[in-house]
Amino acid sequence: MKKGFICIFVPIIFLTACKSPLESQPEKETELITTLHASWGYNYRDVEELTENSDYIAIVNVKDSKSFYYEILPKTLYTVETTQSIYGETDDVQLVFTGGVFEDKTVELSDDPLMSIGDSFLVFARKNDDGTYTVLSGPQGRFVIEDDCVYSLNAVDKQLRSANCSSSNIMVDGVPLDDFIESVEGYLSDIHAVAESQAVQSNT
């Protein structure tokens, strides 16, 4: 599923009649929050390219989290349940995020807020050498599901919108979940067809 990267920035917009969950999104509890800013190494051009570069695509539910410091960077290891596998693992996996929740403060990236236990997302992730997974390009590879519709984080997350973050050019704003999954499965089918064709050509 992995390939060489070419940076292309093309805005992708999905429009449907689904109601946005932004207005009903709960405010975070009052606490000391430190936000970090980072430049993502690569922005994917659309959901198809996310699919092409993923080892794991699934709807997940956050079961547990553990924050720690790796060298000088705060990290959180999330254990998530695969509630619906679209590609890859069907069992629980561990997702690594930059940022962490410690006794007296929360440290997180301004455009990639941390998850909480009980949260559900649709994620596109790549497997690390140690068996954990990293969501592709932070906020780009994580989607909110609300009332059976799919939203990119930049469409519904108040923190991203208030910070005017432009880290993602992928905009998904209320696509029916079944339609979204059907599109991803279509991309996967095309990828497998190309791989099979290349394998046949290499053997002839």
PDB file of C-alpha atoms in Angstrom, residues 23-30 158:
ATOM      1  CA  GLU A  23     -22.733  23.181  17.102  1.00  0.00           C
ATOM      2  CA  SER A  24     -23.459  20.264  19.421  1.00  0.00           C
ATOM      3  CA  GLN A  25     -19.781  19.479  20.072  1.00  0.00           C
ATOM      4  CA  PRO A  26     -19.173  19.689  23.845  1.00  0.00           C
ATOM      5  CA  GLU A  27     -16.653  22.138  25.189  1.00  0.00           C
ATOM      6  CA  LYS A  28     -13.546  20.653  26.785  1.00  0.00           C
ATOM      7  CA  GLU A  29     -13.494  20.691  30.550  1.00  0.00           C
ATOM      8  CA  THR A  30     -11.590  23.614  32.008  1.00  0.00           C
ATOM      9  CA  LYS A 158     -13.888  23.678  17.221  1.00  0.00           C
TER      10      LYS A 158
END
